[in-house]
Tab-separated table of C-alpha atoms and ligand atoms in Angstrom:
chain	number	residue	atom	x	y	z
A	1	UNK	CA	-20.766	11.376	-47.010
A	2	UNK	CA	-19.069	11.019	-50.578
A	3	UNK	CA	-18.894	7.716	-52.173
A	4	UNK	CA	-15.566	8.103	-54.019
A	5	UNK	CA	-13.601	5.199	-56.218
A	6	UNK	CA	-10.354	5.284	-56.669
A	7	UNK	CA	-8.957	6.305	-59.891
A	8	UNK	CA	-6.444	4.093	-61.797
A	9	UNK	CA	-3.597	5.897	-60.972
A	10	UNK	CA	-1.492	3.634	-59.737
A	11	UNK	CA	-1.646	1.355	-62.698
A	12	UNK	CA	-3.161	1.450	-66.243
A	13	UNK	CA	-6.800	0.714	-67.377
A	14	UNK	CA	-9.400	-0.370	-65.950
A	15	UNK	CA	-9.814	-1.239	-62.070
A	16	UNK	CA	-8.710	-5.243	-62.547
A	17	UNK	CA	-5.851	-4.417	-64.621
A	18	UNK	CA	-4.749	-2.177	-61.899
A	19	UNK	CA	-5.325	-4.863	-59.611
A	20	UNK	CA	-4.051	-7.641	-60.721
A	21	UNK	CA	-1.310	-5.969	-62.580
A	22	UNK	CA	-0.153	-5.541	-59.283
A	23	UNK	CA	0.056	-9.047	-58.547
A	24	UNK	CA	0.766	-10.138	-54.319
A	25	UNK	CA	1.577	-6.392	-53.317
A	26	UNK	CA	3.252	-7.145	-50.041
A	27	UNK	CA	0.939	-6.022	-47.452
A	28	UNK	CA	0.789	-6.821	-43.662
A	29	UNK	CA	-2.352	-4.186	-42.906
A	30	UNK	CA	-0.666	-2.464	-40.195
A	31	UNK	CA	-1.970	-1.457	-36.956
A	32	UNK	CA	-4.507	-2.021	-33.671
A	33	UNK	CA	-7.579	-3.191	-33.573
A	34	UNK	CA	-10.319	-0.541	-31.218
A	35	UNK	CA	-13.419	-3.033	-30.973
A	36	UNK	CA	-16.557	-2.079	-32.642
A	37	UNK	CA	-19.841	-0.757	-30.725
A	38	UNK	CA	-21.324	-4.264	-31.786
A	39	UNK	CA	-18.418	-6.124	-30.660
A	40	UNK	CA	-19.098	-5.215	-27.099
A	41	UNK	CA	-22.694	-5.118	-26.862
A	42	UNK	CA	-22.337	-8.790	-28.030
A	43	UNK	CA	-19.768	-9.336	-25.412
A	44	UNK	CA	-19.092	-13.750	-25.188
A	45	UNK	CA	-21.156	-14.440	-28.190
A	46	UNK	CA	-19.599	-17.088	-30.189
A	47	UNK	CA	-21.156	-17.178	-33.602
A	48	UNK	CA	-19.482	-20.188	-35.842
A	49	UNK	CA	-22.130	-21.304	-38.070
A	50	UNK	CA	-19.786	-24.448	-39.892
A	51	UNK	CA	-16.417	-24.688	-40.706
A	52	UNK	CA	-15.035	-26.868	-43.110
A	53	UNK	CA	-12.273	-29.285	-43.709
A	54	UNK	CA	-9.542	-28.416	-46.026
A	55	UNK	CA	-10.184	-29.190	-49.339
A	56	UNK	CA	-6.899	-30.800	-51.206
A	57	UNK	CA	-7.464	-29.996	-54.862
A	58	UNK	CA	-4.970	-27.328	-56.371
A	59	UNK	CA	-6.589	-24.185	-57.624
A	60	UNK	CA	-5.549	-24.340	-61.605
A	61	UNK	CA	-5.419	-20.534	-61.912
A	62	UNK	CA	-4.405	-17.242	-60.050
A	63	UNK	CA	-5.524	-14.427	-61.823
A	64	UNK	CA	-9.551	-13.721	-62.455
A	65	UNK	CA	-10.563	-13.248	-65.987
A	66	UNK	CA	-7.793	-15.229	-66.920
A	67	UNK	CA	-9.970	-17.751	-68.453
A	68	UNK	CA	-12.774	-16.564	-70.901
A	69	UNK	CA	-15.496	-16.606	-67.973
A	70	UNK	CA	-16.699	-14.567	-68.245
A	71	UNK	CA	-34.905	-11.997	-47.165
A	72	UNK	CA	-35.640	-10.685	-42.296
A	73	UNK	CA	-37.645	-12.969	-41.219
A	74	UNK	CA	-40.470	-14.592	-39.539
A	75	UNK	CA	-37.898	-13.712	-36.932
A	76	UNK	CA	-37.616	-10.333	-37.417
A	77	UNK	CA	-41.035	-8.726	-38.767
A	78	UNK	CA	-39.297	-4.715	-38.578
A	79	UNK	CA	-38.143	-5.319	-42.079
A	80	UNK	CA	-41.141	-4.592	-44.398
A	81	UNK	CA	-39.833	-5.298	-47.714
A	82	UNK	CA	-41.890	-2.908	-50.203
A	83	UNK	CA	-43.122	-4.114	-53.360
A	84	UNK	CA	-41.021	-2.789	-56.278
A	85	UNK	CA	-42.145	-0.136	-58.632
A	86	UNK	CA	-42.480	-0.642	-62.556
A	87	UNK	CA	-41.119	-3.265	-64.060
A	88	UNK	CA	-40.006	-4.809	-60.939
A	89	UNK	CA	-43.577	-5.580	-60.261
A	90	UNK	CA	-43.052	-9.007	-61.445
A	91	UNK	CA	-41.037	-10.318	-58.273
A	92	UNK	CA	-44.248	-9.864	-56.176
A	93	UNK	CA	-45.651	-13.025	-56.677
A	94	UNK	CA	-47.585	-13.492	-53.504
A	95	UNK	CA	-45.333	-16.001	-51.650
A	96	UNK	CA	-41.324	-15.375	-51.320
A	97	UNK	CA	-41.941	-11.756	-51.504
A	98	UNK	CA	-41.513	-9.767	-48.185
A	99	UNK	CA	-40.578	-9.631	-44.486
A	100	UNK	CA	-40.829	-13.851	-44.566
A	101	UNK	CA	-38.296	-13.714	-47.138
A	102	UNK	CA	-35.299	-14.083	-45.082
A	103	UNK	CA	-34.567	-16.692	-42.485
A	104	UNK	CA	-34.158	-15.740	-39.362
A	105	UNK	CA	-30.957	-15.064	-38.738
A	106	UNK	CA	-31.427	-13.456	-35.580
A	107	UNK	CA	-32.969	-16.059	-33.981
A	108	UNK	CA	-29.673	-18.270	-35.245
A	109	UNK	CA	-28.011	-15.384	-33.330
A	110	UNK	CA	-29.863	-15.687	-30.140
A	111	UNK	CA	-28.872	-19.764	-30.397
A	112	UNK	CA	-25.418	-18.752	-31.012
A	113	UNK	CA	-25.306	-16.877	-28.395
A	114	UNK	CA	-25.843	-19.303	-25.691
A	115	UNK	CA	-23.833	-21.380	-26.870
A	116	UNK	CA	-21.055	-19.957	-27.072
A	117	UNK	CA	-21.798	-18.853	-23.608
A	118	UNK	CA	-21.069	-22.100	-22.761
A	119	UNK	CA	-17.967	-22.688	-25.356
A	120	UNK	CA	-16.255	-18.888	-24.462
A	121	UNK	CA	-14.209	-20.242	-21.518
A	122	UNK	CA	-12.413	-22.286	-23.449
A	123	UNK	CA	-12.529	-21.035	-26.630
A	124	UNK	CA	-9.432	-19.314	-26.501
A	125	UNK	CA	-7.443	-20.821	-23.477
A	126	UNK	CA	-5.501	-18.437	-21.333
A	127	UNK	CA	-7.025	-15.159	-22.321
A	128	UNK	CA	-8.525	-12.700	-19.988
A	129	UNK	CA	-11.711	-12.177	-21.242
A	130	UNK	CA	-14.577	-13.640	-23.551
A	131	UNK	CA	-15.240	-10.495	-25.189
A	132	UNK	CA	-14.913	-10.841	-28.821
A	133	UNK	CA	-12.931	-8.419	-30.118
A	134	UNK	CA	-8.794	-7.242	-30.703
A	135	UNK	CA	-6.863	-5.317	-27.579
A	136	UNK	CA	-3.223	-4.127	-28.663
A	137	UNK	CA	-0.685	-6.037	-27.114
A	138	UNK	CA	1.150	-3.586	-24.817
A	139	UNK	CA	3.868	-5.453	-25.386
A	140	UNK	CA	3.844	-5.259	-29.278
A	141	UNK	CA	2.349	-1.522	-30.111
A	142	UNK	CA	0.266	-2.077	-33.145
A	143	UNK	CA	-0.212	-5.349	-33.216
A	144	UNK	CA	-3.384	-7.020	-32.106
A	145	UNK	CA	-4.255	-10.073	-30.898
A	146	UNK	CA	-7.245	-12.079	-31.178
A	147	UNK	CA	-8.293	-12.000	-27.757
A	148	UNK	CA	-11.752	-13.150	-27.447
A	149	UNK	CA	-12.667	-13.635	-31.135
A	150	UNK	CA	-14.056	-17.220	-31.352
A	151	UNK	CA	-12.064	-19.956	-31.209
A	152	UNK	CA	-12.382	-20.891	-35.107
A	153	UNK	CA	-10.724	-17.568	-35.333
A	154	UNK	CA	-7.079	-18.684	-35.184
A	155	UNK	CA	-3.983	-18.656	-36.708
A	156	UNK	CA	-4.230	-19.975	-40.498
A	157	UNK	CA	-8.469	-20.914	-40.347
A	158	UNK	CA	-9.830	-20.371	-43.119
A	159	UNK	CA	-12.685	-17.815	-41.709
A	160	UNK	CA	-15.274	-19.002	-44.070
A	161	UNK	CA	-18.825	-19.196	-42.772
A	162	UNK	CA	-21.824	-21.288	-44.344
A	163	UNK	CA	-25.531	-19.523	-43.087
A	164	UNK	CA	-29.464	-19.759	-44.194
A	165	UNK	CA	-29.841	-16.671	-45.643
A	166	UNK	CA	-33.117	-16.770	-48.292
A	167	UNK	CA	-35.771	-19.426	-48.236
A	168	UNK	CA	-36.504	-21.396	-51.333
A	169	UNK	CA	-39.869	-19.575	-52.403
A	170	UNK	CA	-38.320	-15.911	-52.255
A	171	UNK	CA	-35.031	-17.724	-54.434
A	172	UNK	CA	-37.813	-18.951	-56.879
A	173	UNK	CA	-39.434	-15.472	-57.170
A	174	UNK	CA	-35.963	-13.540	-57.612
A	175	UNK	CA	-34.944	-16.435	-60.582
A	176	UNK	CA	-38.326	-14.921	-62.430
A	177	UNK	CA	-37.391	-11.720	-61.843
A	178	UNK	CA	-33.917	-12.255	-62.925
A	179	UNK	CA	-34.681	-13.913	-66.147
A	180	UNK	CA	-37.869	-11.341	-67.075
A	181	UNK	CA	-35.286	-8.738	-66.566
A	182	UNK	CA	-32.648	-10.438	-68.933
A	183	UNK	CA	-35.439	-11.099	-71.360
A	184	UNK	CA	-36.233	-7.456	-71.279
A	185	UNK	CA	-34.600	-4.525	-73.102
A	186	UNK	CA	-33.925	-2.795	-69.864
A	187	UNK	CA	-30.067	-1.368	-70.383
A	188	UNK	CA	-28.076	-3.895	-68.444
A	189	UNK	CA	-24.517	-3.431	-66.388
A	190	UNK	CA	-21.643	-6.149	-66.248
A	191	UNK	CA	-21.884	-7.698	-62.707
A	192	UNK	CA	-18.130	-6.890	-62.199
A	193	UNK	CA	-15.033	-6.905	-64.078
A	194	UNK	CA	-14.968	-11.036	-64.713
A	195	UNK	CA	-18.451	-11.874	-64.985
A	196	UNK	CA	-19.872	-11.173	-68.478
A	197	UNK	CA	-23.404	-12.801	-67.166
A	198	UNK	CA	-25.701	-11.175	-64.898
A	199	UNK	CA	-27.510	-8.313	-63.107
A	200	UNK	CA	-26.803	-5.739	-60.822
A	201	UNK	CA	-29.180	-5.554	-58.183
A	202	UNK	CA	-29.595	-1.707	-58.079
A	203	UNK	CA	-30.946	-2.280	-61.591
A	204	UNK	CA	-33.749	-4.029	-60.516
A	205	UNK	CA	-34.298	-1.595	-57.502
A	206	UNK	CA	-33.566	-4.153	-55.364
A	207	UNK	CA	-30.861	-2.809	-53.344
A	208	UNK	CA	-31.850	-0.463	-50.776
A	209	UNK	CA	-34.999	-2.839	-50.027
A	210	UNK	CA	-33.896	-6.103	-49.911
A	211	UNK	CA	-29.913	-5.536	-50.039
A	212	UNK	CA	-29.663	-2.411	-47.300
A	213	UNK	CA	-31.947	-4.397	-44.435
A	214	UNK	CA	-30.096	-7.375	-44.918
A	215	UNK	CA	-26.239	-5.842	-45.031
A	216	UNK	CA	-27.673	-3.483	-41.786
A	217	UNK	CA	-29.530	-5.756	-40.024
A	218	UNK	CA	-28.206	-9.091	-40.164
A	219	UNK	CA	-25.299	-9.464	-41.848
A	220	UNK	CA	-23.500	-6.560	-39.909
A	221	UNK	CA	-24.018	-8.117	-35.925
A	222	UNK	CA	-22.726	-11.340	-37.699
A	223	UNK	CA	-19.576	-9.656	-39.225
A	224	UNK	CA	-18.791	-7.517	-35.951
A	225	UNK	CA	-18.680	-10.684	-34.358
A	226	UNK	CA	-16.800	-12.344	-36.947
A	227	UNK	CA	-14.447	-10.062	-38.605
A	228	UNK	CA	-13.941	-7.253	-36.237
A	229	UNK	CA	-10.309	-7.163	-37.872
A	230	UNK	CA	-11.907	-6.395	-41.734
A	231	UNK	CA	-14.514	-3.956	-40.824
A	232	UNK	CA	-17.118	-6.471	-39.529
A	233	UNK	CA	-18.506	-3.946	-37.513
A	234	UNK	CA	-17.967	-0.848	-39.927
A	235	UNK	CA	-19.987	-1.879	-43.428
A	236	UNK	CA	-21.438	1.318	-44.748
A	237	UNK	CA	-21.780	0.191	-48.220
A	238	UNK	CA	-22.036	-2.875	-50.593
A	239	UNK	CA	-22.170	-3.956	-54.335
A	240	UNK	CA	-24.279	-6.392	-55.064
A	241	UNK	CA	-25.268	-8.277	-58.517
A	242	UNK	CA	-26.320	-11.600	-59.481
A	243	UNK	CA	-24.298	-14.212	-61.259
A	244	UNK	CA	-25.085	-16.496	-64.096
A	245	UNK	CA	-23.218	-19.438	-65.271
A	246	UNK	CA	-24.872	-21.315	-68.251
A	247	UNK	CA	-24.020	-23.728	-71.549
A	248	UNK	CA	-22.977	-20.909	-73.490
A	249	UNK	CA	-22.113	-18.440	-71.385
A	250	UNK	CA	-20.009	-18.010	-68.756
A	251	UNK	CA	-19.193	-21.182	-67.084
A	252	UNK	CA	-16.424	-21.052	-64.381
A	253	UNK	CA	-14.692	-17.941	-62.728
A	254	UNK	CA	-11.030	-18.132	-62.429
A	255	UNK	CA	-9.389	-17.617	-58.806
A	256	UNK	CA	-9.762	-14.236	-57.780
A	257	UNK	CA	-10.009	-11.540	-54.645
A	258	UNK	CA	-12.917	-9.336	-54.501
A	259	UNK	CA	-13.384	-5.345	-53.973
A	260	UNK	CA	-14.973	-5.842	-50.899
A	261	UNK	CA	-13.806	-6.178	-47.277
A	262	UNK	CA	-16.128	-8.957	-46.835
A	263	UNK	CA	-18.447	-10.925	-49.233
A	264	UNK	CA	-21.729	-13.042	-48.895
A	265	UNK	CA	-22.471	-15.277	-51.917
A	266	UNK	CA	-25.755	-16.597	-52.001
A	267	UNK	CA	-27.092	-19.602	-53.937
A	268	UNK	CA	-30.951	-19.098	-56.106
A	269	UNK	CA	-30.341	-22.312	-57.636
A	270	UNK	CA	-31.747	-23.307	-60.642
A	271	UNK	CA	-30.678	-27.322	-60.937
A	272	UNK	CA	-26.985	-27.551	-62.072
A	273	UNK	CA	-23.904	-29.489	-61.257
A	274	UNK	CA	-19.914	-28.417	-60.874
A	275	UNK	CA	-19.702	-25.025	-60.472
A	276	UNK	CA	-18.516	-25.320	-56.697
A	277	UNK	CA	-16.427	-22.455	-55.134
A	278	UNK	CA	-12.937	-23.040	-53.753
A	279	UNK	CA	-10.963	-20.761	-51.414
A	280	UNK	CA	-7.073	-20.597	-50.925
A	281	UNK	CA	-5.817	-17.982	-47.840
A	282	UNK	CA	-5.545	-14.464	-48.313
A	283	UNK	CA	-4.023	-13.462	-51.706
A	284	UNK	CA	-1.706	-11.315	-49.798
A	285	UNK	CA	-0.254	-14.711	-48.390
A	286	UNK	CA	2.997	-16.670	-49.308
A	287	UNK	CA	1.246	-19.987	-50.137
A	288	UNK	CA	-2.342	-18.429	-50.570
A	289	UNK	CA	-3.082	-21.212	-52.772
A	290	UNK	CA	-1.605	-24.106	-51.607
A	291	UNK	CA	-4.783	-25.929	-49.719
A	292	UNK	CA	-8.245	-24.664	-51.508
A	293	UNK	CA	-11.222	-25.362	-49.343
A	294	UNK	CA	-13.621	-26.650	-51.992
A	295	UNK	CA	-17.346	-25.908	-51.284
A	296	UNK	CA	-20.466	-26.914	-52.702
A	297	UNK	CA	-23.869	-24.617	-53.224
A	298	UNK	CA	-26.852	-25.099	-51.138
A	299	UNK	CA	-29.734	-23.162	-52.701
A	300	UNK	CA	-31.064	-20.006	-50.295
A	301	UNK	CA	-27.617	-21.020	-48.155
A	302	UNK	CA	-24.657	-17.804	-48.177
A	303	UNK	CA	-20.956	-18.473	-47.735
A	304	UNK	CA	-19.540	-15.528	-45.936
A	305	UNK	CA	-15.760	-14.824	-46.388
A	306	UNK	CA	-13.141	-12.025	-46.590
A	307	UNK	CA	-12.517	-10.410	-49.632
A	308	UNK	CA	-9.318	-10.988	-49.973
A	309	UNK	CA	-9.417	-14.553	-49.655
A	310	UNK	CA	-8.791	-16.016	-52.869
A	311	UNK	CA	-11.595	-17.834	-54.347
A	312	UNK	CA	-13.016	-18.500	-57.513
A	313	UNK	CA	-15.897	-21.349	-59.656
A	314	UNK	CA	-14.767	-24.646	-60.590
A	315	UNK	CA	-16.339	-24.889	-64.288
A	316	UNK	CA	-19.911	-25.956	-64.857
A	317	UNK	CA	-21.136	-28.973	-66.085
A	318	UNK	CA	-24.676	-28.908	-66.645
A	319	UNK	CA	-27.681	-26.676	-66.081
A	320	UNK	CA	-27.449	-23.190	-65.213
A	321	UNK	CA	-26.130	-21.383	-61.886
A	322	UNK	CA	-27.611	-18.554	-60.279
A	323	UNK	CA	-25.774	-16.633	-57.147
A	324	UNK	CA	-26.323	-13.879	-55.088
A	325	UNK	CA	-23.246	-11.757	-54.385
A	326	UNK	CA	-22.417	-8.950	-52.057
A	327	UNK	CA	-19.545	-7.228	-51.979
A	328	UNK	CA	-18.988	-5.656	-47.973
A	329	UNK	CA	-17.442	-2.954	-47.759
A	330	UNK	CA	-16.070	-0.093	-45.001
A	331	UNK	CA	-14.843	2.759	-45.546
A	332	UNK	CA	-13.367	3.154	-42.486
A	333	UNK	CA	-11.241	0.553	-43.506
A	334	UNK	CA	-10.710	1.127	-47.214
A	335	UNK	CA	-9.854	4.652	-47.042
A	336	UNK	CA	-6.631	4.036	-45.792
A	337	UNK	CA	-6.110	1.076	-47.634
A	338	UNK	CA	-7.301	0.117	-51.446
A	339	UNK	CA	-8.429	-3.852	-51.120
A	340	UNK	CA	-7.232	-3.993	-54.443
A	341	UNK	CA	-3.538	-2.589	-54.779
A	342	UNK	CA	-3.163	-2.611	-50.946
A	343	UNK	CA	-1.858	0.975	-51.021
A	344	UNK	CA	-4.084	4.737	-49.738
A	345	UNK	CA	-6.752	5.400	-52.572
A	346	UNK	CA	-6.243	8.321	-54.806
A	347	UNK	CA	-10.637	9.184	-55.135
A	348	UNK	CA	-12.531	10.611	-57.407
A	349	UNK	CA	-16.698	11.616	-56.700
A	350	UNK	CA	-18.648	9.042	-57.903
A	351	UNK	CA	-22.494	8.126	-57.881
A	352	UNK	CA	-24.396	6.088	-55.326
A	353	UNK	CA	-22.063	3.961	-53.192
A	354	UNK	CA	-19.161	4.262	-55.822
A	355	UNK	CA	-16.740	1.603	-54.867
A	356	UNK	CA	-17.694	1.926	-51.279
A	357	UNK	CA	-14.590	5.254	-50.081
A	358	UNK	CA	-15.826	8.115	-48.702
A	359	UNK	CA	-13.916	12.091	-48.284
A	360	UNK	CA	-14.747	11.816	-44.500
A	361	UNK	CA	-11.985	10.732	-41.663
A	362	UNK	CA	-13.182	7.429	-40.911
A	363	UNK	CA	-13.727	6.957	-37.312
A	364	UNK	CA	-10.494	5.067	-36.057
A	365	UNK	CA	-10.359	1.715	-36.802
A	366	UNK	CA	-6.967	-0.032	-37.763
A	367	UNK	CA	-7.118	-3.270	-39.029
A	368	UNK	CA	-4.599	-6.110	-38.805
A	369	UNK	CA	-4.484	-9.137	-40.691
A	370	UNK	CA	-5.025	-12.449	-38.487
A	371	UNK	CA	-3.970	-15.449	-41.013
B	401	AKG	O1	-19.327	-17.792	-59.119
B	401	AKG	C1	-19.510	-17.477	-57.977
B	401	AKG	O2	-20.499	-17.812	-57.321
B	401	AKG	C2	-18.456	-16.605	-57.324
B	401	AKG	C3	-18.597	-15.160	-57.726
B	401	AKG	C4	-17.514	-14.312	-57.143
B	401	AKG	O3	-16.609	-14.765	-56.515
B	401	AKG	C5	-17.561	-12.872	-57.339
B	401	AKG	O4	-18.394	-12.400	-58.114
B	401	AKG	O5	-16.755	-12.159	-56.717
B	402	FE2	FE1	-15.367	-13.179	-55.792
């Protein structure tokens, strides 16, 4: 496959002035929903980790970089993380470091899974089946409905998951790494577009052993289950870096969507207070804003939630913040639809995963937008 991004031709500069120049393109991603391989294998599994009240604070901005802010398991033993060559050395400390890394998720699956065994009958009442998943509605060609999905799928939730995903020791070890790295004179990337603080994780050789195994292993029979309607069950790529927000630095992250059809942000700590994350609806949404869901970081704990939902950092207020962040992404979804100005790329070749589009025909997957 070729990773392709999208050139700015649809608006000037750099990627985030092309998409937020564009402000709330209208949107409604059109079309039927065929349910993933994963979808049906897992048929009546009801994953819902937590859900959360409604927060009631206003978000205070719209557009990111409007302010100056700028491991599987003792469950899952297949995963043999390797040690890192060269300077990345560092991060094997002994404990933290390998397949113990991760918490096991898949044994959170297997709980899951009975109970929402239990739950699927009247999850959704009325439907015909537990299978998660979208059917068209015969009645309404290209439409889906959310037949089967769980039941904290529905109309206006939120969608916005809370899950163990690295244990303390291996956050600890990464922290070290993170900061040798920074301390080093090892050319450095911007984490994105609005972050001025930080490291990308393919820098540190970090992503196709620890970032691959997770996206592949774990995180993808989650989002099949989850999102079948964003590409849940399609991720072929990701981008993921490491946020810092410090005295000095960066210190909050105004309210944004990401480049990603899905995204897991991760806390590594260190001690700190503020800096919580709230979420409005979809930016694509009339009154996207209008009830942030304000949550808190729990170190080694991910919050898992569709890119487009707009989110951003409420400012620091002491100590320093470290998070994890991968951006999801399919191209079977993104090829026919830019996350960012909602309209069909225009690609260019690009290195690596470039921003997650690929030349091939994308195996058929519409999407449609639930909330
Ligand atoms: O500050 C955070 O943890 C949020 C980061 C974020 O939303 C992003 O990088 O896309
Ligand atoms: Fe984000």
């Amino acid at each position: 496959m070729v990773p392709a991004s999208w050139t700015g031709k649809l608006g000037g500069g750099t990627r985030r002035a092309h998409a937020l120049s564009r402000g709330r393109p209208p949107l409604p991603w059109p079309g039927s929903v065929s349910a993933p391989p994963q979808t049906v294998f897992w048929g009546g599994v009801f994953v819902l980790f937590c859900t959360w009240e409604l927060g009631t604070d206003p978000c205070r901005r719209f557009h990111a970089g409007s302010t100056p802010v700028p491991g599987l398991a003792r469950g899952a033993p297949e995963v043999l993380l390797r040690k890192p060559a060269g300077r990345r050395a560092a991060l094997h400390h002994g404990d933290g470091w390998g397949p113990a890394a991760f918490l096991p998720l898949r044994l959170l699956l297997l709980r899951e899974l009975v109970r929402g065994a239990l739950r699927a009958p009247r999850a959704l009442p009325g439907r015909a089946a537990a299978a998660p998943g979208l059917r068209p509605d015969p009645a309404q060609p290209r439409v889906c409905q959310p037949q089967g999905l769980p039941a904290a799928v529905r109309r206006g939730a939120k969608r916005i998951y809370r899950l163990p995903v690295l244990t303390a020791p291996f956050c600890q070890a990464l922290l070290q790494e993170l900061e040798h790295f920074e301390q080093s004179d090892m050319p450095k990337g911007r984490p994105n577009t609005m972050n001025n603080y930080g490291v990308l994780l393919h820098e540190l050789g970090l992503d196709e052993q620890l970032v691959t195994p997770l996206r592949e292993r774990f995180l993808q029979p989650l989002t099949a289950l989850l999102y079948p309607d964003c590409g849940g069950g399609w991720l072929d790529s990701h981008r993921a870096f490491v946020v810092k927000y410090a005295p000095g630095q960066d210190r909050e992250l105004g309210c944004h969507y990401d480049n990603a059809e899905l995204t897991l942000n991760v806390a590594l700590g260190k001690a700190f207070t503020g800096g919580a994350l709230y979420f409005g609806g979809l930016f694509q949404a009339p009154s996207a804003l209008a009830r942030p869901l304000e949550v808190e970081h729990v170190v080694g704990q991910g919050i898992l939630h569709r890119g487009g939902q707009l989110h951003g950092a409420r400012p620091l207020g002491t100590g320093e913040r470290w998070n994890l962040v991968i951006w999801l992404r399919a191209s079977a979804v993104r090829n026919r639809l830019c996350p960012m100005c909602c309209r069909k790329p225009d690609l260019v070749d690009d290195e690596g995963f470039g921003d997650g589009f690929t030349r091939e025909e994308p195996p058929v997957v519409d999407v449609c937008a639930l909330t």
